mmCIF file of C-alpha atoms in Angstrom:
data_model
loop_
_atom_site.group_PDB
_atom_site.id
_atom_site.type_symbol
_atom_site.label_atom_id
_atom_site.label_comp_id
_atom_site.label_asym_id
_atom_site.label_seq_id
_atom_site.Cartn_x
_atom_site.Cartn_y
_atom_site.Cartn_z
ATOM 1 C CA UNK A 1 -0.521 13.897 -8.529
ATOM 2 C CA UNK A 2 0.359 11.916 -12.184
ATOM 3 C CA UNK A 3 -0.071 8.565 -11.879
ATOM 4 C CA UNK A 4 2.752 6.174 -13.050
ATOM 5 C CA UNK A 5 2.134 4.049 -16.087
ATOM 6 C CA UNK A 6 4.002 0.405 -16.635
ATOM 7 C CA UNK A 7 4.553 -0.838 -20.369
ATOM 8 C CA UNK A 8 5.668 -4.265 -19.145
ATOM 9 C CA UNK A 9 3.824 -6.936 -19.997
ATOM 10 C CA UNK A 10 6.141 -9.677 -18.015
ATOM 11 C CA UNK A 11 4.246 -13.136 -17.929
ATOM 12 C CA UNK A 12 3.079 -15.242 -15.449
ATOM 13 C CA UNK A 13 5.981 -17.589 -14.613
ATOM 14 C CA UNK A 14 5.296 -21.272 -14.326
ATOM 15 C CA UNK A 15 7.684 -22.103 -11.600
ATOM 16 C CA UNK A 16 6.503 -19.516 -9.318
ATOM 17 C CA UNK A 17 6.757 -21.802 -5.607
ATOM 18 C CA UNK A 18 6.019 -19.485 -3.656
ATOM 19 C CA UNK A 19 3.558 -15.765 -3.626
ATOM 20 C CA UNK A 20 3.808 -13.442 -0.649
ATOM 21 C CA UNK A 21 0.887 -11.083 -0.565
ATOM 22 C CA UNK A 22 1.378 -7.086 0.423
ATOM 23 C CA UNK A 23 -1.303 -4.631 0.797
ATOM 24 C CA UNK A 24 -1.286 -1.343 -0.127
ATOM 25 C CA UNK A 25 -3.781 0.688 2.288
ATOM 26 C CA UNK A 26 -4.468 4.213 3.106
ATOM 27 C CA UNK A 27 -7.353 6.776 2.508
ATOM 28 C CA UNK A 28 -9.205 8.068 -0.724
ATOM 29 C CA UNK A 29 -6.256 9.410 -3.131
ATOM 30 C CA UNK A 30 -3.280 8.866 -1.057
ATOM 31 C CA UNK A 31 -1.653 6.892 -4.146
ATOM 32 C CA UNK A 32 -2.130 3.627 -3.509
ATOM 33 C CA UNK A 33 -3.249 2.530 -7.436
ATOM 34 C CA UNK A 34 0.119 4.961 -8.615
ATOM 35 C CA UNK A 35 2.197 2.700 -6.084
ATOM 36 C CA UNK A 36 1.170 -0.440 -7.059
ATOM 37 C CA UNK A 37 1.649 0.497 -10.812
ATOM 38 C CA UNK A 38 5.050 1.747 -10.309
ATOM 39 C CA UNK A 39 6.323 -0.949 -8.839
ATOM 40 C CA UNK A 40 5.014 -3.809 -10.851
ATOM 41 C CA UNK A 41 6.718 -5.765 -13.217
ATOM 42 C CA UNK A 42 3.670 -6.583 -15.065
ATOM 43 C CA UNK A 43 0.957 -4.306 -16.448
ATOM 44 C CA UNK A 44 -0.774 -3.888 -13.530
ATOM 45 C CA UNK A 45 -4.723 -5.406 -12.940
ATOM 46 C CA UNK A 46 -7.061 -2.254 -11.986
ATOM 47 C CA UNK A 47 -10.297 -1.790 -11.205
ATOM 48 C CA UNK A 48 -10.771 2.320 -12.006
ATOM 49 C CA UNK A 49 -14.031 4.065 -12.600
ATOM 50 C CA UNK A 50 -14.866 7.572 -13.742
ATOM 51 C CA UNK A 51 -15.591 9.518 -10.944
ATOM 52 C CA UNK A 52 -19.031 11.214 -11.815
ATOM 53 C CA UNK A 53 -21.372 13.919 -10.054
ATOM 54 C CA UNK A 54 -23.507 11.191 -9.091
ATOM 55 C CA UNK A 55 -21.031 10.032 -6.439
ATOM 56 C CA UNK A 56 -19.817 13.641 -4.843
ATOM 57 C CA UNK A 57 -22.909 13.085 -2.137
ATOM 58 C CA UNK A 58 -21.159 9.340 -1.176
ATOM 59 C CA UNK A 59 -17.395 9.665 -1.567
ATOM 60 C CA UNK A 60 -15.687 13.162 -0.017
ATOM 61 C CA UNK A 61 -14.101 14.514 -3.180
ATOM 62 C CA UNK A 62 -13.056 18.382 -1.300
ATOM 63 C CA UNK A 63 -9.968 17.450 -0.501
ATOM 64 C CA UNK A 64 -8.534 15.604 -3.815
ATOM 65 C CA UNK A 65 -10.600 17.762 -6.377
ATOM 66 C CA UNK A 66 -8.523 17.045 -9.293
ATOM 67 C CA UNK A 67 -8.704 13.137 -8.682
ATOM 68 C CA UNK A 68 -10.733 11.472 -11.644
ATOM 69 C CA UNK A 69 -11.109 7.566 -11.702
ATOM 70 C CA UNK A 70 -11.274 5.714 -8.348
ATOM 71 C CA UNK A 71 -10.782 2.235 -7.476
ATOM 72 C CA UNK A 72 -13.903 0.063 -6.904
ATOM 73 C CA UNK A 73 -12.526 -3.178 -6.129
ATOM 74 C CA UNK A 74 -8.376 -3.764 -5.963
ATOM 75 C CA UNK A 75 -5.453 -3.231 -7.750
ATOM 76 C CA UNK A 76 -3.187 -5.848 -8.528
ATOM 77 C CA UNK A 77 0.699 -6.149 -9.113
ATOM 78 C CA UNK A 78 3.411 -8.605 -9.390
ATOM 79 C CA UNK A 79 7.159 -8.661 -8.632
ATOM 80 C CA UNK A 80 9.714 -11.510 -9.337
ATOM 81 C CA UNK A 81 12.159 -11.986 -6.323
ATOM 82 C CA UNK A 82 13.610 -15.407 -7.933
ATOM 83 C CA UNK A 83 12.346 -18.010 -9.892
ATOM 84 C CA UNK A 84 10.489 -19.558 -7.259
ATOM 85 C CA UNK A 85 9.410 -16.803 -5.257
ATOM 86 C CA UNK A 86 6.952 -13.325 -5.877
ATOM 87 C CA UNK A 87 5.416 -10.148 -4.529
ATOM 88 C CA UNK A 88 1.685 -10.060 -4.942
ATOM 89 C CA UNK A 89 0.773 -6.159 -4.184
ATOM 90 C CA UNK A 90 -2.679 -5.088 -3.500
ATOM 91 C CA UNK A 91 -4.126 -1.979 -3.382
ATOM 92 C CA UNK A 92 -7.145 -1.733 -1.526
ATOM 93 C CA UNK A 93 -9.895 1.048 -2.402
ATOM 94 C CA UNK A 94 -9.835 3.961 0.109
ATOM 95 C CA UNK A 95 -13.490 4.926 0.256
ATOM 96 C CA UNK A 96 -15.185 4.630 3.431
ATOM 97 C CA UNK A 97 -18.242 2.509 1.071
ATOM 98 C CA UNK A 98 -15.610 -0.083 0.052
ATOM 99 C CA UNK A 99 -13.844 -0.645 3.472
ATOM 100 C CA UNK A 100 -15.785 -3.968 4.139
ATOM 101 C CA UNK A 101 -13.231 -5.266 1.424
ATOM 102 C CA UNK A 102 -10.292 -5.029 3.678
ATOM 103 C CA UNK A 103 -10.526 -7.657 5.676
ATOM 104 C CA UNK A 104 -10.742 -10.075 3.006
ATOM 105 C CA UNK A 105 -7.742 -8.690 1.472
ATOM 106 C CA UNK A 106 -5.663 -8.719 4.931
ATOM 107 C CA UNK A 107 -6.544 -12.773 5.200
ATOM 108 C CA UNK A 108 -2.807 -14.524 4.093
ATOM 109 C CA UNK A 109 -0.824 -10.697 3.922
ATOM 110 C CA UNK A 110 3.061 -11.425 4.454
ATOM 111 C CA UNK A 111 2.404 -7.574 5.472
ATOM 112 C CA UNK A 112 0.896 -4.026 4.613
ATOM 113 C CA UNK A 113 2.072 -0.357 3.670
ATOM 114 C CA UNK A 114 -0.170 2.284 5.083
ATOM 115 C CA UNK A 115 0.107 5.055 2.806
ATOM 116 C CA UNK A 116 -0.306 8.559 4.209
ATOM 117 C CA UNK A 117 -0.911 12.074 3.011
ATOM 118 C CA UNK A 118 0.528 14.543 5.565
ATOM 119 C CA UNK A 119 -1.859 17.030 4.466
ATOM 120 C CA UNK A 120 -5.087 14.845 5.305
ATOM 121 C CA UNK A 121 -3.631 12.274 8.410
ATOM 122 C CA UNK A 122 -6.799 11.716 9.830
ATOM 123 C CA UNK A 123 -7.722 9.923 6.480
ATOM 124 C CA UNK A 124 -4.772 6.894 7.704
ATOM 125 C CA UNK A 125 -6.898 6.536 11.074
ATOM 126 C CA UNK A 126 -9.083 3.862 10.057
ATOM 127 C CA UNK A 127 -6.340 1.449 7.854
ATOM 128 C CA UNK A 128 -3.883 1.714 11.099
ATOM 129 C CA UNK A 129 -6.760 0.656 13.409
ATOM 130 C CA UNK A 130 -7.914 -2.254 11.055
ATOM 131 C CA UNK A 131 -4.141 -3.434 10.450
ATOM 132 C CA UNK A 132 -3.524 -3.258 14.377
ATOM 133 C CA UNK A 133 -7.198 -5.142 14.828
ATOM 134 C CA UNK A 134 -6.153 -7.877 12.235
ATOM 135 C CA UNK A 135 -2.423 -8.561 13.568
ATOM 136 C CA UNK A 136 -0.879 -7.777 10.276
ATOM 137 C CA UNK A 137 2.416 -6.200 10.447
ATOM 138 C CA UNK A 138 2.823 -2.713 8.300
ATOM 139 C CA UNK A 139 5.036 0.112 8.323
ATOM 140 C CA UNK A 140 3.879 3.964 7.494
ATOM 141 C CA UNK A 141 5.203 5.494 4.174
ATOM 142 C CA UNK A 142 4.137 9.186 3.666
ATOM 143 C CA UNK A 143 3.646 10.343 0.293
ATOM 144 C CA UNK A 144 4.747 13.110 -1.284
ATOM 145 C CA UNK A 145 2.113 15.536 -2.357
ATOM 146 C CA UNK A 146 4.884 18.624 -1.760
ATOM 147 C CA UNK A 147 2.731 20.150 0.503
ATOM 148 C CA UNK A 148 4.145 21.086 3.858
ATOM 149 C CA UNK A 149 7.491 19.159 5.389
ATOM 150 C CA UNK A 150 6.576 17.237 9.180
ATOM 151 C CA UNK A 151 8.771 15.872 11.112
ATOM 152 C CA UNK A 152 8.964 11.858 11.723
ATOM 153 C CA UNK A 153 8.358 12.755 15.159
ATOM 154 C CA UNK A 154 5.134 15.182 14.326
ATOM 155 C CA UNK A 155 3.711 12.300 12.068
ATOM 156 C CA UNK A 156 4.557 9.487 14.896
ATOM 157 C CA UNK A 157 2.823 11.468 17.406
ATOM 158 C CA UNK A 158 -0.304 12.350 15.610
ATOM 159 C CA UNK A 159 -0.558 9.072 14.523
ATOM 160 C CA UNK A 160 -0.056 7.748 17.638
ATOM 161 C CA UNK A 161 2.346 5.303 15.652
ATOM 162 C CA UNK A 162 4.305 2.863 17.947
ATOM 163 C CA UNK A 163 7.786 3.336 18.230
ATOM 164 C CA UNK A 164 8.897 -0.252 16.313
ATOM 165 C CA UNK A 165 6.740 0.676 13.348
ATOM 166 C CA UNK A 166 9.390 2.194 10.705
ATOM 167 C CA UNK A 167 8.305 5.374 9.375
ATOM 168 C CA UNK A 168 9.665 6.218 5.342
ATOM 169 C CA UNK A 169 9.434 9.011 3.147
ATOM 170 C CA UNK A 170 8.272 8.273 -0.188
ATOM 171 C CA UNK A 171 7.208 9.506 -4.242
ATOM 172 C CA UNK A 172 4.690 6.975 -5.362
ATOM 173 C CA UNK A 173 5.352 7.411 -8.879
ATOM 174 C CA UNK A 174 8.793 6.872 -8.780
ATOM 175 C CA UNK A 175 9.804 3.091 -8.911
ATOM 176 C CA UNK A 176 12.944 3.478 -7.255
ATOM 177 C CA UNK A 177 11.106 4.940 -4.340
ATOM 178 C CA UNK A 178 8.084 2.456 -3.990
ATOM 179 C CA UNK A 179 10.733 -0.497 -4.135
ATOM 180 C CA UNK A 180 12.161 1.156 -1.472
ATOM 181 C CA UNK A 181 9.308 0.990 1.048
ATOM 182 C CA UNK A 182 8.876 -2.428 -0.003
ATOM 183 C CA UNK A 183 12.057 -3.480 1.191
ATOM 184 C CA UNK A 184 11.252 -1.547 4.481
ATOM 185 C CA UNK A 185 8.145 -3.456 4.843
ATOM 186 C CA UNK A 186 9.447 -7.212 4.548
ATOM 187 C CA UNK A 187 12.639 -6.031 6.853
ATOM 188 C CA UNK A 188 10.300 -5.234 9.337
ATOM 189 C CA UNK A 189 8.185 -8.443 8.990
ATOM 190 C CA UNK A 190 11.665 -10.592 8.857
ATOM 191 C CA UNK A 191 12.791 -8.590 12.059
ATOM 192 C CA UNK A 192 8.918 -9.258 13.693
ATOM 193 C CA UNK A 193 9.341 -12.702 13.088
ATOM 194 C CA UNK A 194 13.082 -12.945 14.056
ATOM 195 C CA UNK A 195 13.618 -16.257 16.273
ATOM 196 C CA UNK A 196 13.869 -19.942 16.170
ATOM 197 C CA UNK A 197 10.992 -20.677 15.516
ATOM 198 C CA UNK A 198 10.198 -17.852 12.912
ATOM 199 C CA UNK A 199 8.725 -18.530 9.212
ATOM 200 C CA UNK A 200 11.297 -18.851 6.541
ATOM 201 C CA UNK A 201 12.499 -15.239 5.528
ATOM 202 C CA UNK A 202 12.293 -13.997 1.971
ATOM 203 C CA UNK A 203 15.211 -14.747 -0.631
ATOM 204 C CA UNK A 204 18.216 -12.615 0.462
ATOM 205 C CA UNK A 205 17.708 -10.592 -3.365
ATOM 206 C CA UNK A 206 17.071 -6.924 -4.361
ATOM 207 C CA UNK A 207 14.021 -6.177 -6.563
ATOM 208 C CA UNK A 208 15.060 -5.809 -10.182
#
């Protein structure tokens, strides 16, 4: 899958009130560092390696074999809502070596994608379990890899995915697209936290 590139270089605005963090989780090659760069107004912050020999006996390459850099730490992104508010994205690393991160990253999350390859479902497992453990509110985008079509209702039911979690269809290089499931995501956390005595919701603004 080609990863997305960003030529923005959008600075850091000095008014900024207000930074709403949103993790981008799934397992090893799913997307998550194409995602975050997609959608980012800024040139994104990653932490990429070269994947070498010396780490096929540690990180299970069989199933993404023409996958060459992995993240080691996070990715970082930005988007502007208004002039007081922002988007942080994360993108946490997928390898099973590097999951002791999450939690760290989940502390202060407005909310979380869980990004899914159809063709490797058991590899979401872990980031749904971790998300449900931690109380953090995420919806389910599946990727497109264009391998074989499922059903919402074949990938609810072998993810055992609660009916109230929104389920999207997604290209992680296309912009378009990722804004898309981000707009899904802080609906669902505005409709979560619905009530009287709810947080105050997000600026009522489309991402640019």
């Amino acid at each position: 899958m080609d990863s997305a590139t960003s030529d923005a270089r959008t600075p850091l605005g000095a008014s900024a009130a207000n930074g709403f963090k949103i993790v981008v989780v799934g397992g090893f090659g799913v997307g998550k560092t194409t995602l975050v760069r997609s959608v980012s107004e800024i040139r994104p912050l990653n932490t990429e390696e070269t994947m070498t020999q010396a780490g096929a006996d540690v990180d299970d390459v069989r199933e993404v074999r023409g996958k060459s850099a992995t993240t080691v730490a996070f990715d970082f992104g930005r988007i502007t809502l208004d002039a007081r508010n922002v988007l942080y994205l994360f993108g946490a690393p997928g390898q099973e070596r590097f999951w002791f991160l999450w939690d760290r990253l989940f502390s202060g999350t407005l909310g979380a994608v869980v990004l899914v390859d159809t063709r490797r479902i058991d590899d979401s497992w872990y980031a749904i379990d971790r998300l449900e453990r931690h109380g953090t509110p995420f919806i389910v985008a599946c990727n497109d890899f264009g391998g074989p079509v499922h059903t919402p209702a074949d990938v609810r039911h072998a993810l055992d995915l609660d009916p109230h979690i929104p389920l999207v269809d997604c290209d992680a290089r296309a912009r378009e697209s990722g804004k898309q499931v981000l707009i899904q995501l802080v609906q669902h956390v505005k409709n979560r936290y619905a009530g009287p005595s709810a947080p105050a919701a997000l600026p009522r603004q489309e991402f640019v």
